[in-house]
Amino acid sequence: DFLDGLINTVSCDCKNLVILLTHETLERIWCAAEIASAILNGVTVVPIRCNDWPGISDEFLAGLDTVWTNDQLTEVAAAGIELSDIKAAYIALRDMKMLTLDRNADMTVHSDIFHEALSLCDDLRFTVSDVVCQ
């Protein structure tokens, strides 16, 4: 199953998860499962909030059980991620230091954010100077 494999990859094979937070990110079940898996398993998380990201309010957290269908929640539960795990991960995410990306900014700004995100990642197989941005 794709979702189970995705969660397993994040929890076992990833050292870093860079999250591009838009107005839709936290409402996508696959993103929710990846974020929860990363945080539950001590993966370094580097959140980048875009200018359309609404943040994580108490109201959003309180209504989290209505965001996904029962089938979606059952699928992630079968892969080891419960709704309570997603909620706990979102609370942890809300408290993390975040980079900010203005999606309307020029490519120089985007490149700077990209390099900053890479510098916050742990144990990369390459250095930031190895990455070429055009």
CSV table of N, CA and C in Angstrom, one decimal:
chain,number,residue,atom,x,y,z
A,1,ASP,N,0.8,-1.2,0.0
A,1,ASP,CA,0.0,0.0,0.0
A,1,ASP,C,0.9,1.2,0.0
A,2,PHE,N,0.5,2.2,-0.8
A,2,PHE,CA,1.4,3.4,-1.0
A,2,PHE,C,1.5,4.2,0.2
A,3,LEU,N,0.4,4.5,0.9
A,3,LEU,CA,0.5,5.3,2.1
A,3,LEU,C,1.3,4.6,3.2
A,4,ASP,N,1.2,3.3,3.4
A,4,ASP,CA,2.0,2.6,4.4
A,4,ASP,C,3.5,2.7,4.0
A,5,GLY,N,3.8,2.5,2.8
A,5,GLY,CA,5.2,2.7,2.3
A,5,GLY,C,5.7,4.1,2.5
A,6,LEU,N,4.9,5.1,2.3
A,6,LEU,CA,5.3,6.4,2.5
A,6,LEU,C,5.6,6.7,4.0
A,7,ILE,N,4.7,6.3,4.8
A,7,ILE,CA,4.9,6.5,6.3
A,7,ILE,C,6.2,5.7,6.7
A,8,ASN,N,6.4,4.5,6.3
A,8,ASN,CA,7.5,3.7,6.6
A,8,ASN,C,8.8,4.4,6.1
A,9,THR,N,8.8,5.0,4.9
A,9,THR,CA,10.0,5.6,4.4
A,9,THR,C,10.3,6.9,5.2
A,10,VAL,N,9.3,7.6,5.6
A,10,VAL,CA,9.6,8.8,6.4
A,10,VAL,C,10.1,8.4,7.8
A,11,SER,N,9.6,7.4,8.4
A,11,SER,CA,10.0,7.0,9.7
A,11,SER,C,11.3,6.3,9.8
A,12,CYS,N,11.7,5.5,8.7
A,12,CYS,CA,12.9,4.7,8.8
A,12,CYS,C,14.0,5.2,7.9
A,13,ASP,N,13.7,5.8,6.8
A,13,ASP,CA,14.7,6.1,5.8
A,13,ASP,C,15.0,7.6,5.6
A,14,CYS,N,14.3,8.5,6.3
A,14,CYS,CA,14.5,9.9,6.2
A,14,CYS,C,15.2,10.4,7.4
A,15,LYS,N,16.1,11.4,7.2
A,15,LYS,CA,16.7,12.1,8.3
A,15,LYS,C,16.1,13.5,8.5
A,16,ASN,N,15.5,13.9,7.4
A,16,ASN,CA,14.9,15.3,7.3
A,16,ASN,C,13.6,15.3,6.5
A,17,LEU,N,12.7,16.2,7.0
A,17,LEU,CA,11.5,16.4,6.2
A,17,LEU,C,11.3,17.9,6.1
A,18,VAL,N,11.4,18.4,4.9
A,18,VAL,CA,11.2,19.8,4.7
A,18,VAL,C,9.7,20.0,4.2
A,19,ILE,N,9.0,20.8,5.0
A,19,ILE,CA,7.5,20.9,4.7
A,19,ILE,C,7.3,22.3,4.1
A,20,LEU,N,6.7,22.3,3.0
A,20,LEU,CA,6.2,23.6,2.4
A,20,LEU,C,4.8,23.8,2.8
A,21,LEU,N,4.5,24.7,3.7
A,21,LEU,CA,3.2,24.9,4.3
A,21,LEU,C,2.4,25.9,3.5
A,22,THR,N,1.4,25.4,2.8
A,22,THR,CA,0.5,26.3,2.1
A,22,THR,C,-0.9,26.2,2.8
A,23,HIS,N,-1.9,26.8,2.2
A,23,HIS,CA,-3.2,26.8,2.8
A,23,HIS,C,-3.8,25.4,2.7
A,24,GLU,N,-3.3,24.5,1.9
A,24,GLU,CA,-3.8,23.1,1.8
A,24,GLU,C,-3.0,22.0,2.5
A,25,THR,N,-1.8,22.3,2.8
A,25,THR,CA,-0.9,21.2,3.2
A,25,THR,C,-1.4,20.4,4.4
A,26,LEU,N,-1.9,21.0,5.4
A,26,LEU,CA,-2.2,20.3,6.6
A,26,LEU,C,-3.6,19.5,6.5
A,27,GLU,N,-4.3,19.8,5.4
A,27,GLU,CA,-5.6,19.1,5.2
A,27,GLU,C,-5.4,17.9,4.2
A,28,ARG,N,-4.3,17.7,3.8
A,28,ARG,CA,-4.0,16.5,2.9
A,28,ARG,C,-3.6,15.4,3.8
A,29,ILE,N,-4.3,14.3,3.7
A,29,ILE,CA,-4.0,13.1,4.6
A,29,ILE,C,-2.6,12.6,4.5
A,30,TRP,N,-2.1,12.5,3.3
A,30,TRP,CA,-0.7,12.0,3.1
A,30,TRP,C,0.3,13.0,3.7
A,31,CYS,N,0.1,14.3,3.6
A,31,CYS,CA,1.0,15.2,4.3
A,31,CYS,C,0.9,15.1,5.8
A,32,ALA,N,-0.4,14.9,6.3
A,32,ALA,CA,-0.6,14.8,7.7
A,32,ALA,C,0.2,13.5,8.2
A,33,ALA,N,0.1,12.4,7.5
A,33,ALA,CA,0.7,11.2,7.9
A,33,ALA,C,2.2,11.3,7.9
A,34,GLU,N,2.8,12.0,6.8
A,34,GLU,CA,4.2,12.2,6.8
A,34,GLU,C,4.7,13.0,7.9
A,35,ILE,N,4.0,14.1,8.2
A,35,ILE,CA,4.4,15.0,9.3
A,35,ILE,C,4.4,14.3,10.6
A,36,ALA,N,3.3,13.6,10.9
A,36,ALA,CA,3.1,12.9,12.1
A,36,ALA,C,4.2,11.8,12.2
A,37,SER,N,4.5,11.1,11.2
A,37,SER,CA,5.5,10.0,11.2
A,37,SER,C,6.9,10.6,11.5
A,38,ALA,N,7.2,11.7,10.8
A,38,ALA,CA,8.5,12.4,11.1
A,38,ALA,C,8.6,12.8,12.5
A,39,ILE,N,7.6,13.5,13.0
A,39,ILE,CA,7.7,14.0,14.4
A,39,ILE,C,7.8,12.9,15.4
A,40,LEU,N,6.9,11.9,15.2
A,40,LEU,CA,6.9,10.8,16.1
A,40,LEU,C,8.2,10.0,16.2
A,41,ASN,N,9.0,10.0,15.1
A,41,ASN,CA,10.2,9.2,14.9
A,41,ASN,C,11.5,10.1,15.0
A,42,GLY,N,11.3,11.3,15.4
A,42,GLY,CA,12.5,12.1,15.7
A,42,GLY,C,13.3,12.6,14.4
A,43,VAL,N,12.6,12.6,13.3
A,43,VAL,CA,13.1,13.1,12.0
A,43,VAL,C,13.2,14.6,12.1
A,44,THR,N,14.3,15.2,11.7
A,44,THR,CA,14.4,16.7,11.7
A,44,THR,C,13.4,17.3,10.7
A,45,VAL,N,12.6,18.2,11.2
A,45,VAL,CA,11.6,18.8,10.4
A,45,VAL,C,12.0,20.3,10.2
A,46,VAL,N,11.9,20.7,8.9
A,46,VAL,CA,12.2,22.1,8.6
A,46,VAL,C,11.0,22.6,7.9
A,47,PRO,N,10.1,23.4,8.7
A,47,PRO,CA,8.9,23.9,8.1
A,47,PRO,C,9.2,25.3,7.4
A,48,ILE,N,8.6,25.4,6.2
A,48,ILE,CA,8.7,26.6,5.4
A,48,ILE,C,7.2,27.1,5.2
A,49,ARG,N,6.8,28.2,5.8
A,49,ARG,CA,5.5,28.7,5.6
A,49,ARG,C,5.4,29.7,4.5
A,50,CYS,N,4.4,29.4,3.6
A,50,CYS,CA,4.2,30.3,2.5
A,50,CYS,C,3.3,31.4,2.9
A,51,ASN,N,3.2,32.5,2.1
A,51,ASN,CA,2.4,33.6,2.5
A,51,ASN,C,0.9,33.3,2.5
A,52,ASP,N,0.4,32.2,2.0
A,52,ASP,CA,-1.0,31.9,2.0
A,52,ASP,C,-1.3,30.9,3.2
A,53,TRP,N,-0.3,30.5,4.0
A,53,TRP,CA,-0.5,29.6,5.1
A,53,TRP,C,-1.3,30.2,6.2
A,54,PRO,N,-2.4,29.7,6.7
A,54,PRO,CA,-3.2,30.3,7.7
A,54,PRO,C,-2.7,30.0,9.1
A,55,GLY,N,-1.7,29.2,9.3
A,55,GLY,CA,-1.2,28.8,10.6
A,55,GLY,C,-2.1,27.7,11.2
A,56,ILE,N,-1.8,27.3,12.4
A,56,ILE,CA,-2.5,26.2,13.1
A,56,ILE,C,-3.2,26.8,14.3
A,57,SER,N,-4.4,27.1,14.2
A,57,SER,CA,-5.2,27.7,15.3
A,57,SER,C,-5.8,26.6,16.2
A,58,ASP,N,-6.2,27.0,17.4
A,58,ASP,CA,-6.8,26.0,18.3
A,58,ASP,C,-8.1,25.5,17.7
A,59,GLU,N,-8.8,26.4,16.9
A,59,GLU,CA,-10.1,26.0,16.3
A,59,GLU,C,-9.8,24.9,15.2
A,60,PHE,N,-8.7,25.1,14.4
A,60,PHE,CA,-8.4,24.1,13.4
A,60,PHE,C,-8.1,22.7,14.1
A,61,LEU,N,-7.3,22.8,15.2
A,61,LEU,CA,-7.0,21.5,15.9
A,61,LEU,C,-8.3,20.9,16.5
A,62,ALA,N,-9.2,21.7,17.0
A,62,ALA,CA,-10.4,21.2,17.6
A,62,ALA,C,-11.3,20.5,16.5
A,63,GLY,N,-11.2,21.0,15.3
A,63,GLY,CA,-12.0,20.4,14.2
A,63,GLY,C,-11.3,19.4,13.3
A,64,LEU,N,-10.2,19.0,13.8
A,64,LEU,CA,-9.3,18.1,12.9
A,64,LEU,C,-10.0,16.8,12.6
A,65,ASP,N,-10.9,16.3,13.5
A,65,ASP,CA,-11.6,15.0,13.2
A,65,ASP,C,-12.6,15.1,12.1
A,66,THR,N,-12.9,16.4,11.6
A,66,THR,CA,-13.8,16.5,10.5
A,66,THR,C,-13.1,16.8,9.1
A,67,VAL,N,-11.8,16.9,9.1
A,67,VAL,CA,-11.0,17.2,7.9
A,67,VAL,C,-11.0,16.1,6.9
A,68,TRP,N,-10.9,14.8,7.5
A,68,TRP,CA,-10.7,13.7,6.6
A,68,TRP,C,-11.9,12.7,6.8
A,69,THR,N,-12.1,11.9,5.8
A,69,THR,CA,-13.1,10.9,5.9
A,69,THR,C,-12.7,9.7,6.8
A,70,ASN,N,-13.7,8.9,7.3
A,70,ASN,CA,-13.4,7.8,8.1
A,70,ASN,C,-12.5,6.8,7.3
A,71,ASP,N,-12.7,6.6,6.0
A,71,ASP,CA,-11.8,5.8,5.2
A,71,ASP,C,-10.4,6.2,5.2
A,72,GLN,N,-10.2,7.5,5.1
A,72,GLN,CA,-8.8,8.1,5.1
A,72,GLN,C,-8.2,7.8,6.5
A,73,LEU,N,-8.9,8.1,7.6
A,73,LEU,CA,-8.4,7.9,8.9
A,73,LEU,C,-8.1,6.4,9.2
A,74,THR,N,-8.9,5.5,8.7
A,74,THR,CA,-8.7,4.1,8.8
A,74,THR,C,-7.4,3.7,8.1
A,75,GLU,N,-7.2,4.3,6.9
A,75,GLU,CA,-6.0,3.9,6.1
A,75,GLU,C,-4.8,4.3,6.8
A,76,VAL,N,-4.7,5.5,7.4
A,76,VAL,CA,-3.5,5.9,8.1
A,76,VAL,C,-3.3,5.2,9.4
A,77,ALA,N,-4.5,4.8,10.0
A,77,ALA,CA,-4.4,4.1,11.3
A,77,ALA,C,-3.8,2.7,11.0
A,78,ALA,N,-4.1,2.1,9.9
A,78,ALA,CA,-3.6,0.8,9.5
A,78,ALA,C,-2.1,0.9,9.3
A,79,ALA,N,-1.6,2.1,8.9
A,79,ALA,CA,-0.2,2.3,8.8
A,79,ALA,C,0.5,2.8,10.1
A,80,GLY,N,-0.3,2.8,11.1
A,80,GLY,CA,0.3,3.2,12.4
A,80,GLY,C,0.2,4.6,12.9
A,81,ILE,N,-0.6,5.4,12.2
A,81,ILE,CA,-0.7,6.8,12.5
A,81,ILE,C,-2.2,7.1,12.9
A,82,GLU,N,-2.4,7.5,14.1
A,82,GLU,CA,-3.8,7.8,14.6
A,82,GLU,C,-4.0,9.3,14.6
A,83,LEU,N,-5.3,9.7,14.6
A,83,LEU,CA,-5.7,11.1,14.6
A,83,LEU,C,-5.0,11.8,15.7
A,84,SER,N,-4.9,11.2,16.9
A,84,SER,CA,-4.2,11.8,18.0
A,84,SER,C,-2.7,12.1,17.7
A,85,ASP,N,-2.1,11.2,16.9
A,85,ASP,CA,-0.7,11.4,16.5
A,85,ASP,C,-0.6,12.7,15.6
A,86,ILE,N,-1.5,12.8,14.7
A,86,ILE,CA,-1.5,13.9,13.8
A,86,ILE,C,-1.7,15.2,14.6
A,87,LYS,N,-2.7,15.2,15.5
A,87,LYS,CA,-2.9,16.4,16.3
A,87,LYS,C,-1.7,16.8,17.1
A,88,ALA,N,-1.0,15.8,17.8
A,88,ALA,CA,0.2,16.1,18.5
A,88,ALA,C,1.3,16.6,17.7
A,89,ALA,N,1.4,16.1,16.5
A,89,ALA,CA,2.4,16.5,15.5
A,89,ALA,C,2.1,18.0,15.1
A,90,TYR,N,0.9,18.3,14.8
A,90,TYR,CA,0.5,19.6,14.5
A,90,TYR,C,0.8,20.6,15.6
A,91,ILE,N,0.6,20.2,16.8
A,91,ILE,CA,0.9,21.1,18.0
A,91,ILE,C,2.4,21.3,18.0
A,92,ALA,N,3.1,20.3,17.8
A,92,ALA,CA,4.6,20.4,17.8
A,92,ALA,C,5.1,21.3,16.7
A,93,LEU,N,4.5,21.1,15.5
A,93,LEU,CA,4.8,21.9,14.3
A,93,LEU,C,4.5,23.4,14.6
A,94,ARG,N,3.4,23.7,15.2
A,94,ARG,CA,3.0,25.0,15.5
A,94,ARG,C,4.0,25.8,16.3
A,95,ASP,N,4.7,25.0,17.2
A,95,ASP,CA,5.7,25.6,18.1
A,95,ASP,C,7.1,25.7,17.5
A,96,MET,N,7.3,25.2,16.3
A,96,MET,CA,8.6,25.1,15.7
A,96,MET,C,9.0,26.5,15.0
A,97,LYS,N,10.3,26.8,15.0
A,97,LYS,CA,10.8,27.9,14.2
A,97,LYS,C,10.5,27.6,12.8
A,98,MET,N,10.0,28.6,12.0
A,98,MET,CA,9.7,28.4,10.6
A,98,MET,C,10.4,29.4,9.8
A,99,LEU,N,10.8,28.9,8.6
A,99,LEU,CA,11.2,29.8,7.6
A,99,LEU,C,10.0,30.4,6.9
A,100,THR,N,10.1,31.5,6.2
A,100,THR,CA,9.0,32.1,5.5
A,100,THR,C,9.3,32.3,4.1
A,101,LEU,N,8.4,31.9,3.2
A,101,LEU,CA,8.6,32.0,1.8
A,101,LEU,C,7.5,32.8,1.2
A,102,ASP,N,7.8,34.0,0.6
A,102,ASP,CA,6.8,34.8,-0.1
A,102,ASP,C,6.8,34.2,-1.6
A,103,ARG,N,5.7,33.5,-1.9
A,103,ARG,CA,5.7,32.8,-3.2
A,103,ARG,C,5.7,33.8,-4.4
A,104,ASN,N,5.5,35.1,-4.1
A,104,ASN,CA,5.6,36.1,-5.2
A,104,ASN,C,6.9,36.8,-5.3
A,105,ALA,N,7.8,36.4,-4.4
A,105,ALA,CA,9.2,37.0,-4.4
A,105,ALA,C,10.0,36.5,-5.6
A,106,ASP,N,11.1,37.2,-5.9
A,106,ASP,CA,11.9,36.8,-7.0
A,106,ASP,C,12.7,35.5,-6.7
A,107,MET,N,13.3,35.0,-7.7
A,107,MET,CA,14.0,33.7,-7.5
A,107,MET,C,15.2,33.8,-6.6
A,108,THR,N,15.8,35.0,-6.4
A,108,THR,CA,16.9,35.1,-5.5
A,108,THR,C,16.4,34.8,-4.1
A,109,VAL,N,15.2,35.3,-3.7
A,109,VAL,CA,14.7,35.1,-2.4
A,109,VAL,C,14.4,33.6,-2.2
A,110,HIS,N,13.8,33.0,-3.2
A,110,HIS,CA,13.5,31.6,-3.2
A,110,HIS,C,14.8,30.8,-3.0
A,111,SER,N,15.8,31.1,-3.7
A,111,SER,CA,17.1,30.4,-3.6
A,111,SER,C,17.7,30.6,-2.2
A,112,ASP,N,17.6,31.8,-1.6
A,112,ASP,CA,18.1,32.0,-0.3
A,112,ASP,C,17.3,31.1,0.7
A,113,ILE,N,16.0,31.0,0.6
A,113,ILE,CA,15.2,30.2,1.5
A,113,ILE,C,15.6,28.7,1.3
A,114,PHE,N,15.8,28.3,0.1
A,114,PHE,CA,16.2,26.9,-0.2
A,114,PHE,C,17.5,26.6,0.5
A,115,HIS,N,18.5,27.5,0.4
A,115,HIS,CA,19.8,27.2,1.0
A,115,HIS,C,19.7,27.3,2.5
A,116,GLU,N,18.8,28.1,3.1
A,116,GLU,CA,18.7,28.2,4.5
A,116,GLU,C,18.0,26.9,5.0
A,117,ALA,N,17.0,26.4,4.3
A,117,ALA,CA,16.4,25.1,4.6
A,117,ALA,C,17.4,24.0,4.6
A,118,LEU,N,18.2,23.9,3.6
A,118,LEU,CA,19.2,22.9,3.6
A,118,LEU,C,20.2,23.0,4.7
A,119,SER,N,20.5,24.2,5.1
A,119,SER,CA,21.5,24.4,6.2
A,119,SER,C,20.9,23.9,7.5
A,120,LEU,N,19.6,23.8,7.6
A,120,LEU,CA,18.9,23.3,8.9
A,120,LEU,C,18.7,21.8,8.9
A,121,CYS,N,19.0,21.2,7.8
A,121,CYS,CA,18.9,19.7,7.7
A,121,CYS,C,20.1,19.0,8.3
A,122,ASP,N,19.8,17.8,8.9
A,122,ASP,CA,20.9,17.1,9.5
A,122,ASP,C,21.5,16.0,8.6
A,123,ASP,N,22.8,15.8,8.7
A,123,ASP,CA,23.4,14.7,8.1
A,123,ASP,C,23.1,14.5,6.6
A,124,LEU,N,23.3,15.6,5.8
A,124,LEU,CA,23.1,15.6,4.4
A,124,LEU,C,24.2,14.9,3.7
A,125,ARG,N,24.0,14.3,2.6
A,125,ARG,CA,25.0,13.6,1.9
A,125,ARG,C,25.8,14.6,1.0
A,126,PHE,N,25.4,15.8,0.9
A,126,PHE,CA,26.0,16.8,0.2
A,126,PHE,C,26.0,18.1,1.0
A,127,THR,N,26.8,19.1,0.6
A,127,THR,CA,26.7,20.4,1.3
A,127,THR,C,25.9,21.3,0.5
A,128,VAL,N,25.5,22.4,1.2
A,128,VAL,CA,24.7,23.4,0.5
A,128,VAL,C,25.5,24.0,-0.7
A,129,SER,N,26.8,24.1,-0.6
A,129,SER,CA,27.5,24.6,-1.8
A,129,SER,C,27.5,23.7,-3.0
A,130,ASP,N,27.2,22.4,-2.8
A,130,ASP,CA,27.1,21.4,-3.9
A,130,ASP,C,25.8,21.6,-4.7
A,131,VAL,N,24.9,22.3,-4.1
A,131,VAL,CA,23.6,22.5,-4.8
A,131,VAL,C,23.7,23.7,-5.7
A,132,VAL,N,23.3,23.5,-7.0
A,132,VAL,CA,23.3,24.6,-7.9
A,132,VAL,C,21.9,25.0,-8.2
A,133,CYS,N,21.6,26.3,-8.0
A,133,CYS,CA,20.3,26.9,-8.3
A,133,CYS,C,20.4,27.8,-9.5
A,134,GLN,N,19.5,27.5,-10.4
A,134,GLN,CA,19.6,28.4,-11.6
A,134,GLN,C,18.3,29.2,-11.7
